[in-house]
Backbone as JSON Lines, residues from 0, in Angstrom:
{"i":0,"aa":"M","n":[17.74,48.44,-50.4],"ca":[17.67,49.13,-51.67],"c":[16.25,49.04,-52.22]}
{"i":1,"aa":"G","n":[15.9,50.05,-52.97],"ca":[14.56,50.1,-53.53],"c":[14.46,49.39,-54.88]}
{"i":2,"aa":"T","n":[13.31,49.53,-55.48],"ca":[13.1,48.91,-56.79],"c":[13.43,49.86,-57.93]}
{"i":3,"aa":"R","n":[13.68,51.11,-57.62],"ca":[14.01,52.12,-58.62],"c":[15.51,52.4,-58.57]}
{"i":4,"aa":"P","n":[16.1,52.89,-59.67],"ca":[17.54,53.13,-59.67],"c":[17.98,54.38,-58.9]}
{"i":5,"aa":"F","n":[17.02,55.24,-58.52],"ca":[17.36,56.47,-57.82],"c":[16.47,56.66,-56.61]}
{"i":6,"aa":"R","n":[16.97,57.45,-55.66],"ca":[16.17,57.82,-54.49],"c":[16.43,59.29,-54.19]}
{"i":7,"aa":"W","n":[15.61,59.87,-53.33],"ca":[15.72,61.29,-52.99],"c":[16.57,61.46,-51.75]}
{"i":8,"aa":"F","n":[17.32,62.56,-51.73],"ca":[18.34,62.79,-50.71],"c":[18.42,64.29,-50.43]}
{"i":9,"aa":"P","n":[18.18,64.73,-49.17],"ca":[18.26,66.16,-48.88],"c":[19.72,66.63,-48.8]}
{"i":10,"aa":"H","n":[20.01,67.72,-49.5],"ca":[21.38,68.26,-49.51],"c":[21.32,69.74,-49.86]}
{"i":11,"aa":"E","n":[21.9,70.56,-49.01],"ca":[22.03,72.0,-49.23],"c":[20.71,72.67,-49.63]}
{"i":12,"aa":"G","n":[19.66,72.38,-48.88],"ca":[18.39,73.08,-49.06],"c":[17.47,72.55,-50.14]}
{"i":13,"aa":"R","n":[17.83,71.46,-50.78],"ca":[17.0,70.85,-51.82],"c":[17.0,69.33,-51.65]}
{"i":14,"aa":"R","n":[15.98,68.69,-52.19],"ca":[15.96,67.22,-52.26],"c":[16.48,66.83,-53.64]}
{"i":15,"aa":"H","n":[17.58,66.11,-53.65],"ca":[18.24,65.7,-54.89],"c":[18.03,64.21,-55.13]}
{"i":16,"aa":"A","n":[18.14,63.79,-56.38],"ca":[18.08,62.37,-56.72],"c":[19.51,61.83,-56.77]}
{"i":17,"aa":"I","n":[19.71,60.68,-56.11],"ca":[21.01,60.01,-56.11],"c":[20.81,58.54,-56.48]}
{"i":18,"aa":"P","n":[21.85,57.86,-56.96],"ca":[21.72,56.44,-57.24],"c":[21.31,55.68,-55.98]}
{"i":19,"aa":"D","n":[20.39,54.75,-56.13],"ca":[19.86,54.02,-54.98],"c":[20.9,53.15,-54.29]}
{"i":20,"aa":"D","n":[21.93,52.74,-55.01],"ca":[22.91,51.83,-54.41],"c":[23.96,52.54,-53.55]}
{"i":21,"aa":"L","n":[23.93,53.87,-53.46],"ca":[24.86,54.58,-52.57],"c":[24.46,54.34,-51.12]}
{"i":22,"aa":"V","n":[25.43,54.06,-50.28],"ca":[25.19,53.85,-48.85],"c":[26.04,54.84,-48.05]}
{"i":23,"aa":"A","n":[25.85,54.84,-46.74],"ca":[26.57,55.77,-45.86],"c":[28.07,55.75,-46.14]}
{"i":24,"aa":"R","n":[28.61,56.94,-46.21],"ca":[30.03,57.21,-46.44],"c":[30.48,57.02,-47.89]}
{"i":25,"aa":"D","n":[29.57,56.65,-48.78],"ca":[29.93,56.55,-50.21],"c":[30.07,57.94,-50.82]}
{"i":26,"aa":"D","n":[31.03,58.08,-51.73],"ca":[31.12,59.27,-52.57],"c":[30.23,59.04,-53.78]}
{"i":27,"aa":"G","n":[29.6,60.09,-54.23],"ca":[28.75,59.96,-55.41],"c":[28.35,61.33,-55.92]}
{"i":28,"aa":"A","n":[27.38,61.34,-56.78],"ca":[26.89,62.59,-57.34],"c":[25.38,62.52,-57.51]}
{"i":29,"aa":"T","n":[24.75,63.67,-57.38],"ca":[23.32,63.77,-57.63],"c":[23.1,63.76,-59.15]}
{"i":30,"aa":"L","n":[21.86,63.6,-59.56],"ca":[21.58,63.61,-61.0],"c":[21.86,64.96,-61.64]}
{"i":31,"aa":"C","n":[21.88,66.02,-60.82],"ca":[22.2,67.35,-61.37],"c":[23.7,67.62,-61.34]}
{"i":32,"aa":"G","n":[24.5,66.67,-60.86],"ca":[25.95,66.79,-60.92],"c":[26.65,67.27,-59.66]}
{"i":33,"aa":"V","n":[25.93,67.45,-58.55],"ca":[26.54,67.89,-57.3],"c":[27.26,66.69,-56.65]}
{"i":34,"aa":"E","n":[28.54,66.86,-56.34],"ca":[29.3,65.81,-55.66],"c":[28.86,65.74,-54.2]}
{"i":35,"aa":"I","n":[28.62,64.53,-53.69],"ca":[28.18,64.35,-52.31],"c":[28.9,63.18,-51.66]}
{"i":36,"aa":"V","n":[28.88,63.16,-50.33],"ca":[29.24,62.0,-49.53],"c":[28.0,61.68,-48.71]}
{"i":37,"aa":"V","n":[27.51,60.47,-48.82],"ca":[26.29,60.09,-48.11],"c":[26.59,60.01,-46.62]}
{"i":38,"aa":"P","n":[25.87,60.79,-45.79],"ca":[26.13,60.76,-44.35],"c":[25.54,59.5,-43.69]}
{"i":39,"aa":"R","n":[26.0,59.23,-42.48],"ca":[25.45,58.09,-41.72],"c":[24.04,58.38,-41.25]}
{"i":40,"aa":"D","n":[23.78,59.64,-40.86],"ca":[22.46,60.01,-40.35],"c":[21.51,60.29,-41.49]}
{"i":41,"aa":"R","n":[20.25,60.01,-41.26],"ca":[19.21,60.17,-42.28],"c":[18.86,61.63,-42.55]}
{"i":42,"aa":"G","n":[19.12,62.51,-41.64],"ca":[18.75,63.92,-41.81],"c":[17.49,64.23,-41.04]}
{"i":43,"aa":"S","n":[17.23,65.5,-40.88],"ca":[16.07,65.93,-40.08],"c":[14.77,65.71,-40.85]}
{"i":44,"aa":"K","n":[13.68,65.67,-40.11],"ca":[12.37,65.51,-40.76],"c":[12.06,66.69,-41.66]}
{"i":45,"aa":"T","n":[12.49,67.88,-41.26],"ca":[12.21,69.05,-42.1],"c":[13.02,69.03,-43.39]}
{"i":46,"aa":"A","n":[14.2,68.44,-43.37],"ca":[15.02,68.37,-44.59],"c":[14.31,67.57,-45.69]}
{"i":47,"aa":"W","n":[13.51,66.6,-45.29],"ca":[12.78,65.8,-46.28],"c":[11.61,66.57,-46.88]}
{"i":48,"aa":"C","n":[11.32,67.75,-46.34],"ca":[10.26,68.62,-46.87],"c":[10.83,69.74,-47.74]}
{"i":49,"aa":"W","n":[12.14,69.8,-47.89],"ca":[12.75,70.83,-48.72],"c":[12.23,70.7,-50.15]}
{"i":50,"aa":"P","n":[12.3,71.79,-50.92],"ca":[11.87,71.72,-52.32],"c":[12.75,70.75,-53.11]}
{"i":51,"aa":"T","n":[12.18,70.16,-54.12],"ca":[12.91,69.25,-54.99],"c":[13.79,70.03,-55.96]}
{"i":52,"aa":"C","n":[15.0,69.58,-56.15],"ca":[15.9,70.17,-57.15],"c":[15.27,69.95,-58.53]}
{"i":53,"aa":"T","n":[15.01,71.02,-59.25],"ca":[14.34,70.89,-60.54],"c":[15.2,70.18,-61.58]}
{"i":54,"aa":"A","n":[16.51,70.37,-61.52],"ca":[17.4,69.68,-62.47],"c":[17.42,68.18,-62.2]}
{"i":55,"aa":"C","n":[17.44,67.78,-60.92],"ca":[17.38,66.36,-60.58],"c":[16.05,65.75,-61.0]}
{"i":56,"aa":"E","n":[14.97,66.5,-60.75],"ca":[13.66,65.97,-61.12],"c":[13.55,65.77,-62.63]}
{"i":57,"aa":"A","n":[14.05,66.73,-63.4],"ca":[14.01,66.61,-64.86],"c":[14.83,65.41,-65.33]}
{"i":58,"aa":"A","n":[16.03,65.23,-64.77],"ca":[16.88,64.1,-65.14],"c":[16.25,62.78,-64.73]}
{"i":59,"aa":"W","n":[15.66,62.74,-63.54],"ca":[15.0,61.53,-63.04],"c":[13.84,61.16,-63.95]}
{"i":60,"aa":"R","n":[12.99,62.14,-64.28],"ca":[11.84,61.88,-65.15],"c":[12.3,61.37,-66.52]}
{"i":61,"aa":"D","n":[13.35,61.95,-67.06],"ca":[13.88,61.52,-68.35],"c":[14.36,60.08,-68.28]}
{"i":62,"aa":"R","n":[15.12,59.74,-67.25],"ca":[15.67,58.39,-67.12],"c":[14.61,57.34,-66.81]}
{"i":63,"aa":"E","n":[13.53,57.76,-66.16],"ca":[12.44,56.84,-65.83],"c":[11.4,56.76,-66.95]}
{"i":64,"aa":"G","n":[11.56,57.58,-67.99],"ca":[10.6,57.6,-69.08],"c":[9.27,58.25,-68.72]}
{"i":65,"aa":"L","n":[9.31,59.17,-67.75],"ca":[8.11,59.86,-67.32],"c":[7.96,61.18,-68.07]}
{"i":66,"aa":"P","n":[6.72,61.65,-68.24],"ca":[6.55,62.94,-68.92],"c":[7.14,64.08,-68.1]}
{"i":67,"aa":"K","n":[7.5,65.14,-68.78],"ca":[8.02,66.32,-68.09],"c":[6.95,66.89,-67.18]}
{"i":68,"aa":"R","n":[7.38,67.47,-66.09],"ca":[6.46,68.07,-65.13],"c":[5.89,69.36,-65.72]}
{"i":69,"aa":"L","n":[4.59,69.51,-65.63],"ca":[3.95,70.74,-66.09],"c":[4.09,71.8,-65.02]}
{"i":70,"aa":"V","n":[4.49,72.99,-65.43],"ca":[4.64,74.11,-64.5],"c":[3.64,75.18,-64.91]}
{"i":71,"aa":"F","n":[2.81,75.57,-63.98],"ca":[1.82,76.6,-64.23],"c":[2.27,77.89,-63.56]}
{"i":72,"aa":"H","n":[2.21,78.97,-64.28],"ca":[2.59,80.28,-63.74],"c":[1.32,81.09,-63.5]}
{"i":73,"aa":"R","n":[1.32,81.84,-62.44],"ca":[0.15,82.68,-62.12],"c":[0.35,84.06,-62.66]}
């Protein structure tokens, strides 16, 4: 387990934040509310490069006391 309460987890094309204490085969939910079952396998290397779920990132930043992410539009 890490030192933070959440970790990143690839699921359905996005990297979501999940509670750090979830282990393989546990039922749980991402910070954006998606129900998941943690698989035994870690996932592919490309899955860890998927875009971050913006709802999970916002919830994670709020819970960690971090400033909101700045988004620049072109």
